[in-house]
Coordinates of C-alpha atoms and ligand atoms in Angstrom, one line a residue:
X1 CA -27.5 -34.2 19.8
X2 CA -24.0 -32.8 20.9
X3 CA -22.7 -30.5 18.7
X4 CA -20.0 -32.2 16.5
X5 CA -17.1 -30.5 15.9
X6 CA -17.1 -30.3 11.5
X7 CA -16.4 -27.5 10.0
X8 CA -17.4 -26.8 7.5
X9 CA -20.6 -27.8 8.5
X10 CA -21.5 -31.2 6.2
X11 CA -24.8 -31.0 4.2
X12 CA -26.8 -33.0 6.5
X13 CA -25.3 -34.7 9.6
X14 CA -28.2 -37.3 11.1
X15 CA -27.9 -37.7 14.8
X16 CA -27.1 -41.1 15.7
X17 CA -27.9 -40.5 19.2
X18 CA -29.2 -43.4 20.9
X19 CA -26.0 -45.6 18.9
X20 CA -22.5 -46.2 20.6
X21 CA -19.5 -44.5 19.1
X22 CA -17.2 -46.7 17.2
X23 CA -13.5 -46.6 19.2
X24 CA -10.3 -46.5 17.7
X25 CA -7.8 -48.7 19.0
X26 CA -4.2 -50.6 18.2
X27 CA -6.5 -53.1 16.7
X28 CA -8.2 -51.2 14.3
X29 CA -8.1 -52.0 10.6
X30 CA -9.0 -50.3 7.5
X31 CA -9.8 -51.8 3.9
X32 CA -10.5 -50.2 0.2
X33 CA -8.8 -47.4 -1.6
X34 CA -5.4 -47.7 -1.3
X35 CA -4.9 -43.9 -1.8
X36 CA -7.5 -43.3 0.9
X37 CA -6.1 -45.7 3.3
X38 CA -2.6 -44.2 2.8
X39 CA -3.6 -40.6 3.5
X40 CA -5.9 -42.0 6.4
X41 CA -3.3 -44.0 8.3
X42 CA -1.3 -41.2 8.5
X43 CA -4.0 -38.6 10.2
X44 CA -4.1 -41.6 12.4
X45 CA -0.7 -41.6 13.1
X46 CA -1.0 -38.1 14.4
X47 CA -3.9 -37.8 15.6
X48 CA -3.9 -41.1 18.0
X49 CA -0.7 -42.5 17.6
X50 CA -2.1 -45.7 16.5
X51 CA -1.4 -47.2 13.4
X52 CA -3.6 -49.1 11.7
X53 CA -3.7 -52.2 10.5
X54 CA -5.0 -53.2 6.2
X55 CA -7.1 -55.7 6.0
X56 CA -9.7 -56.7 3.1
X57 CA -12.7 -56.5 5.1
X58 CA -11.4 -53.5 7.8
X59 CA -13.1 -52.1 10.5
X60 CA -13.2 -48.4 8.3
X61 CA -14.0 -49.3 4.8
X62 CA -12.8 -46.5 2.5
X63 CA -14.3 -46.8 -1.3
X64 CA -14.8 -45.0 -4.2
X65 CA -18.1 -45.6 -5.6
X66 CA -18.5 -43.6 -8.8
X67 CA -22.2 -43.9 -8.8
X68 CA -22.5 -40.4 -10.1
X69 CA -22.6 -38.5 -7.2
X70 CA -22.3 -34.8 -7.3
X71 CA -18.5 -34.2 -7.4
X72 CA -16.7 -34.0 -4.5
X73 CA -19.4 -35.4 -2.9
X74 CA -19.1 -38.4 0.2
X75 CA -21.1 -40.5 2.5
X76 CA -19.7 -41.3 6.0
X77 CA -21.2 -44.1 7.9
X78 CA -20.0 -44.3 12.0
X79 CA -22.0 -47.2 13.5
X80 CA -20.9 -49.5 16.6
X81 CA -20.0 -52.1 14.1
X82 CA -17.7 -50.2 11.8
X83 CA -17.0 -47.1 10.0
X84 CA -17.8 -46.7 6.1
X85 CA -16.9 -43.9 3.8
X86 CA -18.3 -43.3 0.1
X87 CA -16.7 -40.9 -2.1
X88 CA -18.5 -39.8 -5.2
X89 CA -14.8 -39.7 -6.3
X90 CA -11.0 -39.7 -5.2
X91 CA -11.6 -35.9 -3.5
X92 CA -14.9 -36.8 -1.8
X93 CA -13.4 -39.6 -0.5
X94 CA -10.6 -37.4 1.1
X95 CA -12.9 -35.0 2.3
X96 CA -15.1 -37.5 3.7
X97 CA -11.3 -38.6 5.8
X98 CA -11.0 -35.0 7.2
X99 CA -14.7 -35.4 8.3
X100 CA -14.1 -38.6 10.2
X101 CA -10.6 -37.3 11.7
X102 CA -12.6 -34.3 13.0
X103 CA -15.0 -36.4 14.9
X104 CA -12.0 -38.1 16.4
X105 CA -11.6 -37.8 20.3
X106 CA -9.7 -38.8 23.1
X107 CA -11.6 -40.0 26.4
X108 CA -10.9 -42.1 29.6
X109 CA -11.5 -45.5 27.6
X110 CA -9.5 -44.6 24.9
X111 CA -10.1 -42.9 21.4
X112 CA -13.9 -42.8 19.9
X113 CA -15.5 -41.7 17.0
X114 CA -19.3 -40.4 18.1
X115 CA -21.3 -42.8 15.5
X116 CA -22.9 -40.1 13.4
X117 CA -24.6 -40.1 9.5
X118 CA -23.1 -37.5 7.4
X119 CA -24.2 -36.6 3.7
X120 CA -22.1 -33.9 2.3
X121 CA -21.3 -31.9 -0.8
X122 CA -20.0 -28.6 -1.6
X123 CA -22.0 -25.9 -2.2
X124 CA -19.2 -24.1 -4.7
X125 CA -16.8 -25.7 -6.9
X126 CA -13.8 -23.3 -6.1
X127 CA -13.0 -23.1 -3.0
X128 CA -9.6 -21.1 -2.5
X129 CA -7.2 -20.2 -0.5
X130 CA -4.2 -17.4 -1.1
X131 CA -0.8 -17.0 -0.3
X132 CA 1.8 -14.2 -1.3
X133 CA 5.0 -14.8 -1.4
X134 CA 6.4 -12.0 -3.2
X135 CA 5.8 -9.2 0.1
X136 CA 7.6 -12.2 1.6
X137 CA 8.9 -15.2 0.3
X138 CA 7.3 -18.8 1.8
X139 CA 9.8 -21.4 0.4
X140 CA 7.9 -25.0 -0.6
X141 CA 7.7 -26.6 2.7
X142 CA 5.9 -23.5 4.1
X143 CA 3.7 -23.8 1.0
X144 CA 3.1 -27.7 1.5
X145 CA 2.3 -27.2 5.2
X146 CA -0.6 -24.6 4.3
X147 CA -1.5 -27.0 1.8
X148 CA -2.1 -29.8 4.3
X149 CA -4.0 -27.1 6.0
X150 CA -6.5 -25.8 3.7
X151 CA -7.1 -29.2 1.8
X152 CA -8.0 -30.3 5.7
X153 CA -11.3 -27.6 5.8
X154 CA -12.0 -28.8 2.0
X155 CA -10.4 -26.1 0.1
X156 CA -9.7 -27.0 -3.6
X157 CA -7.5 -24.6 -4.6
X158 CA -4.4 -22.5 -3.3
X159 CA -4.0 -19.6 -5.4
X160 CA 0.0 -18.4 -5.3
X161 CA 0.7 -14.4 -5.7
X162 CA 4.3 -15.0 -7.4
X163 CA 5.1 -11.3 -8.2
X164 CA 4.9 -7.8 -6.7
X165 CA 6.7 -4.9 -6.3
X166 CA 8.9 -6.5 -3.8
X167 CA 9.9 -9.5 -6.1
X168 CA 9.6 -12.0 -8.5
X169 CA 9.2 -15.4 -7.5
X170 CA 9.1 -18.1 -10.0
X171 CA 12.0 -18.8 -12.3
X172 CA 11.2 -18.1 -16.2
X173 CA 13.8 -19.6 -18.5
X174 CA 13.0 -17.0 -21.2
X175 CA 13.4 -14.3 -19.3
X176 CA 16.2 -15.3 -16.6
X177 CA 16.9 -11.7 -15.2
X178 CA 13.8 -11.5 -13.4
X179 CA 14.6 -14.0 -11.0
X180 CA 18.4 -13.3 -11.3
X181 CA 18.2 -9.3 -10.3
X182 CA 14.4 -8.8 -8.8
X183 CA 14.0 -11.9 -6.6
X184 CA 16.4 -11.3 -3.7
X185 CA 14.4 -9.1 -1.1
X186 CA 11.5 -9.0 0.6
X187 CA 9.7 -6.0 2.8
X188 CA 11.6 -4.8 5.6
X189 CA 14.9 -5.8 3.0
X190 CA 15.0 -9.1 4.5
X191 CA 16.2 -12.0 2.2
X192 CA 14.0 -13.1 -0.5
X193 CA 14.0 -16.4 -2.6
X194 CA 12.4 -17.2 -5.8
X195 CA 10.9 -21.3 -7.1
X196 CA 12.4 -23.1 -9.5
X197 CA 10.6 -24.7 -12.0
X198 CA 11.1 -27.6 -10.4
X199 CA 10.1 -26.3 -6.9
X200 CA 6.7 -25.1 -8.9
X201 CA 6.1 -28.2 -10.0
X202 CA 6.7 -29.9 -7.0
X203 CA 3.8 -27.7 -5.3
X204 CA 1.7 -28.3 -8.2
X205 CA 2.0 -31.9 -7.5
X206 CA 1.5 -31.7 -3.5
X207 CA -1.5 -29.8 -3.9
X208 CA -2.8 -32.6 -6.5
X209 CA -2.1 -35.1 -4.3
X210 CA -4.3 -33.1 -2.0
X211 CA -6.9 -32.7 -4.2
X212 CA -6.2 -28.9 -4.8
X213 CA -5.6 -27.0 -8.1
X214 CA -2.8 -24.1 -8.1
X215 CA -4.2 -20.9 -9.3
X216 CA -0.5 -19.0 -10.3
X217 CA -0.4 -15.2 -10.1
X218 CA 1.8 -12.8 -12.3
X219 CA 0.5 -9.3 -11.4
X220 CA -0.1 -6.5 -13.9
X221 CA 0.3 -4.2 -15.0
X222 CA 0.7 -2.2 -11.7
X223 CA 2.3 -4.1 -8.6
X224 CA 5.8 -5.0 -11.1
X225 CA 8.2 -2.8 -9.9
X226 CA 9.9 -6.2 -9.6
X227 CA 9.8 -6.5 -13.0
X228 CA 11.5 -3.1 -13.7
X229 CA 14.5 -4.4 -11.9
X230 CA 14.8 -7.0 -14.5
X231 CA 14.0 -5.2 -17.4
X232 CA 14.0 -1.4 -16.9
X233 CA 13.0 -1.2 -20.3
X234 CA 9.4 -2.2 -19.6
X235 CA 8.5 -0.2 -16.7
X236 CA 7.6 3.2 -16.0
X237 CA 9.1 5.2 -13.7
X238 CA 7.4 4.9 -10.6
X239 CA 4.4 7.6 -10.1
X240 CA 4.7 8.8 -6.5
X241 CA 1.5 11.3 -6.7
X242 CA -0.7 7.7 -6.7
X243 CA 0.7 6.1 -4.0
X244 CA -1.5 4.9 -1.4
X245 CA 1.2 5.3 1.4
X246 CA 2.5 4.2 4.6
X247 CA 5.2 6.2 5.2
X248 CA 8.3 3.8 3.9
X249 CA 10.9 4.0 1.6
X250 CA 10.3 5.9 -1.3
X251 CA 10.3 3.5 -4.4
X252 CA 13.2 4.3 -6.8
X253 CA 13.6 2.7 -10.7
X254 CA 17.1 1.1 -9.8
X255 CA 16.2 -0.1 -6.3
X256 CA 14.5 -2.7 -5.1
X257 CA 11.5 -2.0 -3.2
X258 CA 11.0 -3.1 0.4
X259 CA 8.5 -0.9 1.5
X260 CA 4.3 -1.7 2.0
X261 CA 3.0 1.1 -0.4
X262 CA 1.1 0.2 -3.5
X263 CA -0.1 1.7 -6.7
X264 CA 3.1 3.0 -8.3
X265 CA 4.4 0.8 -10.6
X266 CA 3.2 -0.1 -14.3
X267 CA 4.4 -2.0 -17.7
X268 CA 4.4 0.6 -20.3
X269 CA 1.3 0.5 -22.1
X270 CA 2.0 1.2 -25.7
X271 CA 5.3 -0.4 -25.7
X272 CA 5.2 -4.2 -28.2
X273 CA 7.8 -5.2 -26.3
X274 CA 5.3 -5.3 -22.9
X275 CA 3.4 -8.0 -25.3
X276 CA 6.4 -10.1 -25.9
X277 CA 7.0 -10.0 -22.3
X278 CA 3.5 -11.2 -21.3
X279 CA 3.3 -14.0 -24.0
X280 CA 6.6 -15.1 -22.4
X281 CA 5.7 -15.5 -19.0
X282 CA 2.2 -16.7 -19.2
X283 CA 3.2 -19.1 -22.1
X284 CA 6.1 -20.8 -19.8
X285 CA 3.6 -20.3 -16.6
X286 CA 1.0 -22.1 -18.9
X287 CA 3.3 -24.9 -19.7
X288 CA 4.5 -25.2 -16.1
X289 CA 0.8 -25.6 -15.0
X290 CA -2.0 -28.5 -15.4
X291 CA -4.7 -26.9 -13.6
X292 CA -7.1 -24.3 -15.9
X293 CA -6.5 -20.7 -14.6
X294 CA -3.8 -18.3 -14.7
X295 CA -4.7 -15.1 -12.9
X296 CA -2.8 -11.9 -14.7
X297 CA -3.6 -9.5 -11.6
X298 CA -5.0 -6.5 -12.5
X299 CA -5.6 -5.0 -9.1
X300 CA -4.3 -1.5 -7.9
X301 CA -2.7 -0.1 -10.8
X302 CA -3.5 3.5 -10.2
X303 CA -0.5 5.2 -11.6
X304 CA -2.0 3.2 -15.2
X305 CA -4.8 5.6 -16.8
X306 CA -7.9 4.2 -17.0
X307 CA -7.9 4.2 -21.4
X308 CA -4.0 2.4 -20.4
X309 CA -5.2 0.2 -18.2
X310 CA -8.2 -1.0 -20.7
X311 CA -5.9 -1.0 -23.3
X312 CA -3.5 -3.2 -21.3
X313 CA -6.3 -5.7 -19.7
X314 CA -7.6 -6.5 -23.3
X315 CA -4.4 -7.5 -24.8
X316 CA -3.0 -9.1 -21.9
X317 CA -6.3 -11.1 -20.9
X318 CA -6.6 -12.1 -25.1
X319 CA -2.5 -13.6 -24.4
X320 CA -3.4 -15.5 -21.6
X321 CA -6.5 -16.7 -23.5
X322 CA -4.8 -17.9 -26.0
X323 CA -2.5 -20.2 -24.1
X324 CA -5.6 -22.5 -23.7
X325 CA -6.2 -21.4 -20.3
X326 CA -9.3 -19.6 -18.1
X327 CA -7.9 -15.8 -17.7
X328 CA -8.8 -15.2 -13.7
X329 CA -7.9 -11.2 -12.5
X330 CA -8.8 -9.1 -9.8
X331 CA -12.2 -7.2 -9.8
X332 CA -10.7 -4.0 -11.3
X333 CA -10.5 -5.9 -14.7
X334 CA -14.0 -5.4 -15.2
X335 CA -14.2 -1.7 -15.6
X336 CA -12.2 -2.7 -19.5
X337 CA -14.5 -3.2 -22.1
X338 CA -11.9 -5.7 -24.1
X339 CA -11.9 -8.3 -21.4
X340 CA -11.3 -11.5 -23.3
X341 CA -15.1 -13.3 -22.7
X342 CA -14.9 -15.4 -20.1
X343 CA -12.3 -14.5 -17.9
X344 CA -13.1 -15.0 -14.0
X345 CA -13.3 -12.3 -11.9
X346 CA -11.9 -12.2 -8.3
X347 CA -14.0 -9.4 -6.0
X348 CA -11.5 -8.1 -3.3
X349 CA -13.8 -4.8 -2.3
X350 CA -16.1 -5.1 1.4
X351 CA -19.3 -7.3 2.3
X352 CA -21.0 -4.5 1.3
X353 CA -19.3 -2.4 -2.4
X354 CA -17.7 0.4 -2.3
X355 CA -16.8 2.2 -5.0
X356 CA -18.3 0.6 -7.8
X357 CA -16.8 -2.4 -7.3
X358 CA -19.7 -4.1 -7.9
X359 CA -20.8 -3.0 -11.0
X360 CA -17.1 -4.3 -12.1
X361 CA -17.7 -7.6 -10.9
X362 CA -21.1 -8.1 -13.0
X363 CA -18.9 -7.4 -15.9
X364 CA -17.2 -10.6 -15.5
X365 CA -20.7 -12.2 -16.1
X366 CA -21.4 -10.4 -19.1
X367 CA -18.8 -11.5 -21.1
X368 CA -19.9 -15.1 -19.3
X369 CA -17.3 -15.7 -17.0
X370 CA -18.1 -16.1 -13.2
X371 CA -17.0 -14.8 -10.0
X372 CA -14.6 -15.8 -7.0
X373 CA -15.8 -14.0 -4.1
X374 CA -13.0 -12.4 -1.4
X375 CA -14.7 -9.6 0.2
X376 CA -11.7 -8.1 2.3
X377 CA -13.4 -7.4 5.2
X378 CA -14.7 -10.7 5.9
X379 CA -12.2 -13.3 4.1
X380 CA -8.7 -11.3 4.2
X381 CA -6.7 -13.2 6.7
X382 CA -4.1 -10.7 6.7
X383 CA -6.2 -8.3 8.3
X384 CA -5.5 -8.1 12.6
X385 CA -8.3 -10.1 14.0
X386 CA -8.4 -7.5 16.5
X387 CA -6.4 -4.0 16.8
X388 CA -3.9 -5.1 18.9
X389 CA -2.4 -8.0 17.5
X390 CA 1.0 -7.9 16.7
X391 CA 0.7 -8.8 12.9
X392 CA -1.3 -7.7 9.9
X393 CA -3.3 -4.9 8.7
X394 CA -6.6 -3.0 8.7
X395 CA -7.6 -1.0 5.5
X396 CA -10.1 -3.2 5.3
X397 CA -13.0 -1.2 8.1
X398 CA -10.3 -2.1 10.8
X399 CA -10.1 -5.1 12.6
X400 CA -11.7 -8.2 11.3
X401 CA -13.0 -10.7 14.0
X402 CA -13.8 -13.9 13.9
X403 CA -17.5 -13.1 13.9
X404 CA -17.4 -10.7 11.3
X405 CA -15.2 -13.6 9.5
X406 CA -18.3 -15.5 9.6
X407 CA -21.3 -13.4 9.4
X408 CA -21.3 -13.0 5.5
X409 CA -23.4 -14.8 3.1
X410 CA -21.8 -15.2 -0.4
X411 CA -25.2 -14.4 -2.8
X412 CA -25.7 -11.1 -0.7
X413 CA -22.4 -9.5 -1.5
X414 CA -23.2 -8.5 -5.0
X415 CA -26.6 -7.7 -6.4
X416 CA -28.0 -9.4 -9.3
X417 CA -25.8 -12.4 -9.4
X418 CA -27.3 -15.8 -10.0
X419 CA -25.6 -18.7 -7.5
X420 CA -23.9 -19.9 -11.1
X421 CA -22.4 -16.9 -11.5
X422 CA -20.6 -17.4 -8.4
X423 CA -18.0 -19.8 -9.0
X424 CA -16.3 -19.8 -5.0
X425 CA -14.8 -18.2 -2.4
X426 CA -11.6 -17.1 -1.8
X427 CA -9.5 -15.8 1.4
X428 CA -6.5 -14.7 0.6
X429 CA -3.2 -14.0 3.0
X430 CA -1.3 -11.2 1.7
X431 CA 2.4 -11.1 3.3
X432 CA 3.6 -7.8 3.9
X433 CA 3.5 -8.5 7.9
X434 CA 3.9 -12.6 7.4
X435 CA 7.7 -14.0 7.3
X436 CA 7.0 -17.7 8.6
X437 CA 4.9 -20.3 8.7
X438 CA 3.9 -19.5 12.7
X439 CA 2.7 -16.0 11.6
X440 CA 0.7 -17.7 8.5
X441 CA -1.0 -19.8 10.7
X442 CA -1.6 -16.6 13.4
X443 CA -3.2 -14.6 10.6
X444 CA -5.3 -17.2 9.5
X445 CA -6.5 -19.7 12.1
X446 CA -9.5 -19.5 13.1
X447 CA -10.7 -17.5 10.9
X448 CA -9.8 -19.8 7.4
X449 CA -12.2 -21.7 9.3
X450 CA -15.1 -19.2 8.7
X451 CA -14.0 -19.0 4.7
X452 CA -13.8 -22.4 4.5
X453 CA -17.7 -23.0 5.9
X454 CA -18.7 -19.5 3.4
X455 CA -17.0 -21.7 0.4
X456 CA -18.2 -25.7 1.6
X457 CA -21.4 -25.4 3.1
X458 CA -24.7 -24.8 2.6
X459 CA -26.1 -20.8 1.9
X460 CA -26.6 -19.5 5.8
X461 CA -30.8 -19.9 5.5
X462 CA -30.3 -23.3 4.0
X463 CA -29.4 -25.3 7.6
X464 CA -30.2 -24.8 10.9
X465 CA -26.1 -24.4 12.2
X466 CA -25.2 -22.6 9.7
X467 CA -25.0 -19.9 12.5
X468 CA -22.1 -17.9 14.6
X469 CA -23.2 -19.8 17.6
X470 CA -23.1 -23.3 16.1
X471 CA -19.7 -22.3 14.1
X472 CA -18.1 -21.2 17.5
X473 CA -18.9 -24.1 19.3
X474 CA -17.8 -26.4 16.5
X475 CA -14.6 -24.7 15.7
X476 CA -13.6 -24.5 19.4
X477 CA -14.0 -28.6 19.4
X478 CA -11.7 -28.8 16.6
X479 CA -8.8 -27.0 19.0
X480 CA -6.9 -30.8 20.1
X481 CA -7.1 -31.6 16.4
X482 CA -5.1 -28.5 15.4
X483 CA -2.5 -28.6 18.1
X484 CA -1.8 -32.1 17.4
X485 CA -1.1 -30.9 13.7
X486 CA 1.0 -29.0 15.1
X487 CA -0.8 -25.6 13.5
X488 CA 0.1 -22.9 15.9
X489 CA -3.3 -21.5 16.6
X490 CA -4.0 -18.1 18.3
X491 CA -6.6 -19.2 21.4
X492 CA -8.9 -17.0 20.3
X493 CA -11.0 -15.8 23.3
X494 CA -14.1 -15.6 20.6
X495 CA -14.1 -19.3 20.2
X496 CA -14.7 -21.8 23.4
X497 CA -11.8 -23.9 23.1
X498 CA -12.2 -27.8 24.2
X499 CA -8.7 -28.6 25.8
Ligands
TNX1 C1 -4.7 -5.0 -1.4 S1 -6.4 -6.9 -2.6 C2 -4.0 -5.6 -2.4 C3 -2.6 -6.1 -2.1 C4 -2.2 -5.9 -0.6 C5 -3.4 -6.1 0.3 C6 -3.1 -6.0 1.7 C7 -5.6 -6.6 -3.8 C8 -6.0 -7.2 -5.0 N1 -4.5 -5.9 -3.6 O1 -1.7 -5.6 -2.9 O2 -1.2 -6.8 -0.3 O3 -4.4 -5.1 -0.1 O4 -4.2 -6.4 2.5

């Protein structure tokens, strides 16, 4: 059959061939969850232009089954006599809408939907995407229009680095300076901008409404220079020798910092004080958030000693801990042997470790937490999809291209995990090079695509398409749906775009 154009690639799709597609028209009607209907009618809206009419017996019949289904799990139905969508819950059923808006398409007679079977699942249960806004700020409709986004290629979760060295993002009533002296610049010095708590919870609830979970960030103990703005007393002076640098401003204790460089800020260690400061802003964050993680960062803090930085992880990791909430940090974390026991480790080094990195992530699993899996030079958006693009980075072995996006399977990236002790993928978008929402969707479209299919679908030697070819044929029929969601996608000349 014709390749259909889902990504991420459903379970099992049974060709349908010899059937008629089902066509959309002013005429059509849709009946069952009201939720589903809602969310449904408006991809419509866009997509087609049509608007649908409700009816109790519709032409698309949207339901909810709860017949104990795997979570997140749906059926989709496309038959000349109707359309018919079974969600083994509310997200299923949305997922199994973003399915049947991808097989959407315009022809001479109109708008058709290819009649097609579709059983689908996800293979992991976190399924992330990440955005910083403290190298630049994103204010909440940039954050709700990546939202729409990723929840569109069935991610679950949008992960939000709120503080850096270049500022700190989300208000904290206990300790107001942080927002009120370390929050108004950005890299390059441009302005900055901070959430409210009101702001935070109106993400929270867009992403819900969305089906995804936000994963909130406060970084430490390195990467808070921010925080030494605000309270000078908790910071150490900045420790130029361990910079990795790029040649911009120096960082000084007083100043903000608008440069790029990282590892050269750190809490005091030994200080109590440092303590009272992390119960505070984990316990508000904590309050602030339904969903069950709070990531304390732990990445880069090389001007932190190694017996500091233990010292610092086990404390601060027990804090979070205690707020009733799943401690998440970055892979670094695992080299301390005070980890608070299950505490979720996030892998950021290559496809294939360097450095050890690897060994640090199984440490996650001994004290039984599990692993998100963000191998940077596969899954970091930020990096330029090739060398001459006019945004992003390369640290990570130089350009990342769309293939090399793809061509990663998560159970081969660190040895001697079992597929439990994976708990998803992530791809995160790091802002240092990324002021607006057109340079967020440069940076990341296609290629979210690619994480999106590593996170959803099955393991690359479990179905037949799960291959390069079959992705870049699929992706490239998903280039009218984009445009008329008005993403501003590069035309990348590795994908065969359908126009
Ligand atoms: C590494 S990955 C970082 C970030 C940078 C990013 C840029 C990680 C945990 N830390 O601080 O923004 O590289 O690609």
């Amino acid at each position: 059959m014709p390749t259909l154009p889902l990504v991420p690639l459903p379970r099992r799709v049974a060709p349908t061939e010899a059937a008629s597609p089902f066509p959309i028209t002013s005429a059509t009607t849709v009946s069952g969850d009201t939720d589903a209907a809602g969310t449904l009618a408006a991809l419509l809206r866009t997509r087609t232009g049509l608007e649908p009419g409700a009816t109790d017996d519709g032409d698309i019949v949207l339901s909810v089954d709860g017949g104990g289904g795997e979570p997140e799990s749906y059926r989709l139905r496309v038959g000349a006599d109707g359309i018919r969508i079974d969600g083994a819950d509310a997200a299923g059923l949305f997922y199994g809408i973003h399915t049947l808006v991808q097989l959407i398409h315009g022809t001479d007679a109109g708008w058709i939907v290819p009649a097609a079977e579709i059983e689908d699942a996800p293979r992991f249960a976190y399924r992330g995407v990440m955005l910083d806004v403290a190298r630049h700020f994103h204010d909440v409709d940039t954050v709700r229009a990546y939202i729409d986004r990723a929840a569109a290629l069935k991610f679950n979760h949008l992960h939000l680095h709120l503080s850096d060295d270049q500022g700190w993002r989300l208000e904290i009533r206990s300790r107001p300076e942080l927002t009120r002296a370390a929050s108004a610049t950005s890299v390059g010095g441009g302005p900055g901008g901070y959430y409210t708590q009101d702001d935070y919870r109106a993400i929270v609830a867009y992403a819900a409404s969305r089906h995804m979970t936000v994963v909130p960030e406060l970084d430490m103990p390195g990467h808070t220079h921010a925080v030494g703005i605000a309270h000078p007393e908790l910071a150490e002076n900045p420790v130029l020798d361990a910079v990795v640098s790029s040649a911009g401003p120096t960082p000084r204790a007083d100043e903000p910092y608008t440069g790029i460089d990282v590892g050269f800020s750190s809490l005091r260690i030994g200080e109590d004080a440092t303590y009272d400061f992390v119960a505070d802003v984990f316990g508000e964050l904590a309050e602030l958030t339904p969903g069950p993680y709070l990531h304390f960062g732990g990445d880069e803090a090389l001007g932190t000693s190694p017996e500091d930085f233990a010292a610092f992880v086990a404390r601060a990791s027990e804090i979070v801990r205690r707020t009733g909430k799943t401690p998440v940090a970055w892979h670094e974390a695992g080299a301390a042997p005070g980890l608070a026991p299950g505490t979720i480790g996030q892998y950021w080094s290559f496809v294939t470790p360097v450095d050890g990195a690897d060994e640090r992530a199984r440490a996650f699993t001994r004290g039984g937490g599990r692993l998100i899996l963000s191998p940077a030079d596969a899954v970091y958006l930020d990096m330029k999809p090739h060398e001459d693009f006019p945004l992003g980075l390369t640290w990570a072995r130089g350009a990342t291209s769309v293939e090399r996006a793809y061509r990663w399977e998560p159970s081969a990236v660190v040895d001697g995990l079992a597929e439990e002790d994976i708990l998803g993928v992530e791809a995160p978008l790091w802002t240092e090079t990324v002021a607006t929402l057109e340079d967020i969707d440069a940076l990341a479209f296609p290629r979210i695509a690619a994480a999106a299919e590593a996170a959803w679908s099955p393991a690359t030697s479990d179905a037949a398409d799960r291959t390069w070819e079959s992705f870049r044929a699929r992706t490239g029929g998903l280039g009218p749906l984009w445009a008329t969601l008005g993403i501003r996608f590069p035309a990348s000349p590795e994908i065969p775009w359908t126009t």
